[in-house]
């Protein structure tokens, strides 16, 4: 889903996408923001969006209950009427699977993700950012376990108790 960050870049892709999307650490702290969005999505059981800056375009991925859809938006309005061939993608990746993969991949490269876009956290040290990210991942992991039942094949709708 996300490649290991290297030199300020990562690639994002899901099964079913024809392309992978090269995302920069400029303007985005992907791990922190995507984990926050995933937590909110699982807390509310509502679709959520994650984004990435492609220099110059933006990739936006809508994570719904049973699918993920991506589109690329031009940075400027000029020329936006001309759609590029890699502007859209769809994957039959459910919200719970997206969250599970995000959790696994950020944990697998925790130090790299902690420093990816680190200038957004200029008031905290690397270790403080790392501990914050670990706490967020622990919350995400707990929500995955708690909400898993809503994503079984038998479920056709959601109820928040």
PDB file of C-alpha atoms in Angstrom:
ATOM      1  CA  UNK A   1       0.000   0.000   0.000  1.00  0.00           C
ATOM      2  CA  UNK A   2       2.701   2.519   1.063  1.00  0.00           C
ATOM      3  CA  UNK A   3       6.330   1.928   0.277  1.00  0.00           C
ATOM      4  CA  UNK A   4       9.041   2.634   2.810  1.00  0.00           C
ATOM      5  CA  UNK A   5       9.708   6.399   2.770  1.00  0.00           C
ATOM      6  CA  UNK A   6      12.985   7.292   1.081  1.00  0.00           C
ATOM      7  CA  UNK A   7      14.453  10.712   0.306  1.00  0.00           C
ATOM      8  CA  UNK A   8      11.122  12.433   1.020  1.00  0.00           C
ATOM      9  CA  UNK A   9       9.015  10.153  -1.202  1.00  0.00           C
ATOM     10  CA  UNK A  10       6.718   7.149  -0.880  1.00  0.00           C
ATOM     11  CA  UNK A  11       4.508   5.306  -3.352  1.00  0.00           C
ATOM     12  CA  UNK A  12       0.856   4.535  -2.662  1.00  0.00           C
ATOM     13  CA  UNK A  13      -1.079   1.805  -4.411  1.00  0.00           C
ATOM     14  CA  UNK A  14      -3.795  -0.740  -3.769  1.00  0.00           C
ATOM     15  CA  UNK A  15      -4.871  -3.930  -5.490  1.00  0.00           C
ATOM     16  CA  UNK A  16      -6.992  -2.939  -8.466  1.00  0.00           C
ATOM     17  CA  UNK A  17      -5.237   0.382  -9.117  1.00  0.00           C
ATOM     18  CA  UNK A  18      -3.543   0.515 -12.498  1.00  0.00           C
ATOM     19  CA  UNK A  19      -0.964   2.941 -11.152  1.00  0.00           C
ATOM     20  CA  UNK A  20       0.919   3.766  -8.003  1.00  0.00           C
ATOM     21  CA  UNK A  21       1.014   7.350  -6.867  1.00  0.00           C
ATOM     22  CA  UNK A  22       4.345   8.950  -5.905  1.00  0.00           C
ATOM     23  CA  UNK A  23       3.762  11.098  -2.816  1.00  0.00           C
ATOM     24  CA  UNK A  24       6.069  13.737  -1.366  1.00  0.00           C
ATOM     25  CA  UNK A  25       6.671  14.775   2.226  1.00  0.00           C
ATOM     26  CA  UNK A  26       6.163  18.412   1.182  1.00  0.00           C
ATOM     27  CA  UNK A  27       2.978  19.742   2.844  1.00  0.00           C
ATOM     28  CA  UNK A  28       2.097  16.302   4.244  1.00  0.00           C
ATOM     29  CA  UNK A  29       2.981  14.206   7.215  1.00  0.00           C
ATOM     30  CA  UNK A  30       1.319  11.126   5.776  1.00  0.00           C
ATOM     31  CA  UNK A  31       1.616   8.704   8.698  1.00  0.00           C
ATOM     32  CA  UNK A  32       0.222  11.111  11.293  1.00  0.00           C
ATOM     33  CA  UNK A  33      -2.565  12.479   9.091  1.00  0.00           C
ATOM     34  CA  UNK A  34      -3.601   9.173   7.543  1.00  0.00           C
ATOM     35  CA  UNK A  35      -3.658   7.407  10.923  1.00  0.00           C
ATOM     36  CA  UNK A  36      -5.783  10.257  12.339  1.00  0.00           C
ATOM     37  CA  UNK A  37      -8.219   9.901   9.438  1.00  0.00           C
ATOM     38  CA  UNK A  38      -8.370   6.111   9.850  1.00  0.00           C
ATOM     39  CA  UNK A  39      -9.074   6.488  13.571  1.00  0.00           C
ATOM     40  CA  UNK A  40     -11.889   8.933  12.857  1.00  0.00           C
ATOM     41  CA  UNK A  41     -13.313   6.640  10.165  1.00  0.00           C
ATOM     42  CA  UNK A  42     -13.393   3.630  12.471  1.00  0.00           C
ATOM     43  CA  UNK A  43     -14.710   5.653  15.423  1.00  0.00           C
ATOM     44  CA  UNK A  44     -17.625   6.974  13.375  1.00  0.00           C
ATOM     45  CA  UNK A  45     -17.881   4.133  10.862  1.00  0.00           C
ATOM     46  CA  UNK A  46     -17.984   6.805   8.188  1.00  0.00           C
ATOM     47  CA  UNK A  47     -16.010   7.041   4.943  1.00  0.00           C
ATOM     48  CA  UNK A  48     -12.870   9.156   5.132  1.00  0.00           C
ATOM     49  CA  UNK A  49     -10.276  10.697   2.809  1.00  0.00           C
ATOM     50  CA  UNK A  50      -6.507  10.610   2.796  1.00  0.00           C
ATOM     51  CA  UNK A  51      -4.388  12.755   0.533  1.00  0.00           C
ATOM     52  CA  UNK A  52      -0.880  13.111  -0.734  1.00  0.00           C
ATOM     53  CA  UNK A  53       1.046  15.767  -2.596  1.00  0.00           C
ATOM     54  CA  UNK A  54       2.566  14.570  -5.867  1.00  0.00           C
ATOM     55  CA  UNK A  55       4.445  17.756  -6.789  1.00  0.00           C
ATOM     56  CA  UNK A  56       2.555  19.375  -8.439  1.00  0.00           C
ATOM     57  CA  UNK A  57      -0.713  17.403  -8.365  1.00  0.00           C
ATOM     58  CA  UNK A  58      -2.663  16.023  -5.392  1.00  0.00           C
ATOM     59  CA  UNK A  59      -3.830  12.450  -4.907  1.00  0.00           C
ATOM     60  CA  UNK A  60      -7.025  12.011  -2.901  1.00  0.00           C
ATOM     61  CA  UNK A  61      -8.231   8.586  -1.817  1.00  0.00           C
ATOM     62  CA  UNK A  62     -11.744   8.072  -0.496  1.00  0.00           C
ATOM     63  CA  UNK A  63     -11.859   5.092   1.854  1.00  0.00           C
ATOM     64  CA  UNK A  64     -15.422   3.808   1.992  1.00  0.00           C
ATOM     65  CA  UNK A  65     -16.898   0.739   3.681  1.00  0.00           C
ATOM     66  CA  UNK A  66     -16.033  -1.783   0.962  1.00  0.00           C
ATOM     67  CA  UNK A  67     -13.945   0.127  -1.598  1.00  0.00           C
ATOM     68  CA  UNK A  68     -11.257   2.762  -2.034  1.00  0.00           C
ATOM     69  CA  UNK A  69     -11.402   5.249  -4.859  1.00  0.00           C
ATOM     70  CA  UNK A  70      -8.565   7.542  -5.835  1.00  0.00           C
ATOM     71  CA  UNK A  71      -8.438  10.581  -8.035  1.00  0.00           C
ATOM     72  CA  UNK A  72      -5.718  13.016  -8.947  1.00  0.00           C
ATOM     73  CA  UNK A  73      -6.438  16.712  -8.853  1.00  0.00           C
ATOM     74  CA  UNK A  74      -4.296  19.277 -10.613  1.00  0.00           C
ATOM     75  CA  UNK A  75      -2.672  21.876  -8.394  1.00  0.00           C
ATOM     76  CA  UNK A  76      -3.951  24.737 -10.525  1.00  0.00           C
ATOM     77  CA  UNK A  77      -7.286  25.205 -12.206  1.00  0.00           C
ATOM     78  CA  UNK A  78      -5.694  25.918 -15.592  1.00  0.00           C
ATOM     79  CA  UNK A  79      -5.608  22.787 -17.675  1.00  0.00           C
ATOM     80  CA  UNK A  80      -7.748  20.806 -15.217  1.00  0.00           C
ATOM     81  CA  UNK A  81     -10.294  20.079 -17.949  1.00  0.00           C
ATOM     82  CA  UNK A  82      -7.738  17.739 -19.515  1.00  0.00           C
ATOM     83  CA  UNK A  83      -7.838  14.551 -17.446  1.00  0.00           C
ATOM     84  CA  UNK A  84      -4.700  12.440 -17.275  1.00  0.00           C
ATOM     85  CA  UNK A  85      -4.946   8.679 -17.775  1.00  0.00           C
ATOM     86  CA  UNK A  86      -3.840   7.945 -14.196  1.00  0.00           C
ATOM     87  CA  UNK A  87      -6.361  10.344 -12.654  1.00  0.00           C
ATOM     88  CA  UNK A  88      -8.711   7.659 -11.299  1.00  0.00           C
ATOM     89  CA  UNK A  89      -8.422   4.292  -9.600  1.00  0.00           C
ATOM     90  CA  UNK A  90     -10.639   1.895  -7.687  1.00  0.00           C
ATOM     91  CA  UNK A  91      -9.804  -0.940  -5.341  1.00  0.00           C
ATOM     92  CA  UNK A  92     -12.064  -3.409  -3.582  1.00  0.00           C
ATOM     93  CA  UNK A  93     -10.162  -2.786  -0.357  1.00  0.00           C
ATOM     94  CA  UNK A  94     -12.506  -2.369   2.603  1.00  0.00           C
ATOM     95  CA  UNK A  95     -12.102   0.289   5.269  1.00  0.00           C
ATOM     96  CA  UNK A  96     -10.993  -2.280   7.842  1.00  0.00           C
ATOM     97  CA  UNK A  97      -8.407  -3.756   5.448  1.00  0.00           C
ATOM     98  CA  UNK A  98      -7.105  -0.295   4.553  1.00  0.00           C
ATOM     99  CA  UNK A  99      -6.726   0.538   8.254  1.00  0.00           C
ATOM    100  CA  UNK A 100      -5.070  -2.796   9.006  1.00  0.00           C
ATOM    101  CA  UNK A 101      -2.532  -2.347   6.200  1.00  0.00           C
ATOM    102  CA  UNK A 102      -1.850   1.253   7.190  1.00  0.00           C
ATOM    103  CA  UNK A 103      -1.172   0.157  10.776  1.00  0.00           C
ATOM    104  CA  UNK A 104       1.160  -2.670   9.669  1.00  0.00           C
ATOM    105  CA  UNK A 105       3.117  -0.595   7.173  1.00  0.00           C
ATOM    106  CA  UNK A 106       3.649   2.418   9.431  1.00  0.00           C
ATOM    107  CA  UNK A 107       4.769   0.118  12.280  1.00  0.00           C
ATOM    108  CA  UNK A 108       7.168  -1.705   9.942  1.00  0.00           C
ATOM    109  CA  UNK A 109       8.996   1.562   9.154  1.00  0.00           C
ATOM    110  CA  UNK A 110       8.216   3.571  12.267  1.00  0.00           C
ATOM    111  CA  UNK A 111      11.382   5.688  12.333  1.00  0.00           C
ATOM    112  CA  UNK A 112      11.111   6.586   8.645  1.00  0.00           C
ATOM    113  CA  UNK A 113       7.444   7.548   9.013  1.00  0.00           C
ATOM    114  CA  UNK A 114       8.166   9.540  12.159  1.00  0.00           C
ATOM    115  CA  UNK A 115      10.618  11.718  10.248  1.00  0.00           C
ATOM    116  CA  UNK A 116       8.626  11.853   6.971  1.00  0.00           C
ATOM    117  CA  UNK A 117       7.425  15.449   6.840  1.00  0.00           C
ATOM    118  CA  UNK A 118       8.851  16.059  10.317  1.00  0.00           C
ATOM    119  CA  UNK A 119       9.047  19.811   9.857  1.00  0.00           C
ATOM    120  CA  UNK A 120       5.293  19.876  10.544  1.00  0.00           C
ATOM    121  CA  UNK A 121       6.144  18.878  14.118  1.00  0.00           C
ATOM    122  CA  UNK A 122       8.861  21.475  14.692  1.00  0.00           C
ATOM    123  CA  UNK A 123       7.974  21.926  18.373  1.00  0.00           C
ATOM    124  CA  UNK A 124       8.550  18.281  19.300  1.00  0.00           C
ATOM    125  CA  UNK A 125      11.671  16.151  19.218  1.00  0.00           C
ATOM    126  CA  UNK A 126      11.973  13.074  17.033  1.00  0.00           C
ATOM    127  CA  UNK A 127      11.434  10.844  20.095  1.00  0.00           C
ATOM    128  CA  UNK A 128       8.320  12.804  21.141  1.00  0.00           C
ATOM    129  CA  UNK A 129       6.948  12.453  17.596  1.00  0.00           C
ATOM    130  CA  UNK A 130       7.766   8.736  17.613  1.00  0.00           C
ATOM    131  CA  UNK A 131       5.958   8.207  20.924  1.00  0.00           C
ATOM    132  CA  UNK A 132       2.966  10.194  19.647  1.00  0.00           C
ATOM    133  CA  UNK A 133       2.808   8.075  16.494  1.00  0.00           C
ATOM    134  CA  UNK A 134       3.036   4.859  18.550  1.00  0.00           C
ATOM    135  CA  UNK A 135       0.114   6.027  20.718  1.00  0.00           C
ATOM    136  CA  UNK A 136      -1.946   6.790  17.611  1.00  0.00           C
ATOM    137  CA  UNK A 137      -1.137   3.351  16.174  1.00  0.00           C
ATOM    138  CA  UNK A 138      -2.153   1.693  19.451  1.00  0.00           C
ATOM    139  CA  UNK A 139      -5.499   3.492  19.269  1.00  0.00           C
ATOM    140  CA  UNK A 140      -5.930   2.466  15.631  1.00  0.00           C
ATOM    141  CA  UNK A 141      -5.090  -1.153  16.460  1.00  0.00           C
ATOM    142  CA  UNK A 142      -7.679  -1.198  19.270  1.00  0.00           C
ATOM    143  CA  UNK A 143     -10.333   0.264  16.955  1.00  0.00           C
ATOM    144  CA  UNK A 144      -9.540  -2.321  14.271  1.00  0.00           C
ATOM    145  CA  UNK A 145     -10.157  -5.120  16.785  1.00  0.00           C
ATOM    146  CA  UNK A 146     -13.301  -3.411  18.102  1.00  0.00           C
ATOM    147  CA  UNK A 147     -14.839  -2.647  14.687  1.00  0.00           C
ATOM    148  CA  UNK A 148     -13.877  -5.814  12.819  1.00  0.00           C
ATOM    149  CA  UNK A 149     -17.330  -7.323  13.337  1.00  0.00           C
ATOM    150  CA  UNK A 150     -18.894  -4.563  11.206  1.00  0.00           C
ATOM    151  CA  UNK A 151     -16.921  -5.706   8.187  1.00  0.00           C
ATOM    152  CA  UNK A 152     -17.902  -9.371   8.005  1.00  0.00           C
ATOM    153  CA  UNK A 153     -19.540 -10.618   4.808  1.00  0.00           C
ATOM    154  CA  UNK A 154     -22.854 -11.071   6.628  1.00  0.00           C
ATOM    155  CA  UNK A 155     -23.103  -7.405   7.603  1.00  0.00           C
ATOM    156  CA  UNK A 156     -24.929  -5.209   5.089  1.00  0.00           C
ATOM    157  CA  UNK A 157     -25.358  -2.101   7.240  1.00  0.00           C
ATOM    158  CA  UNK A 158     -23.817  -0.488  10.264  1.00  0.00           C
ATOM    159  CA  UNK A 159     -25.247   0.182  13.691  1.00  0.00           C
ATOM    160  CA  UNK A 160     -23.441   2.294  16.224  1.00  0.00           C
ATOM    161  CA  UNK A 161     -24.443   1.164  19.696  1.00  0.00           C
TER     162      UNK A 161
END
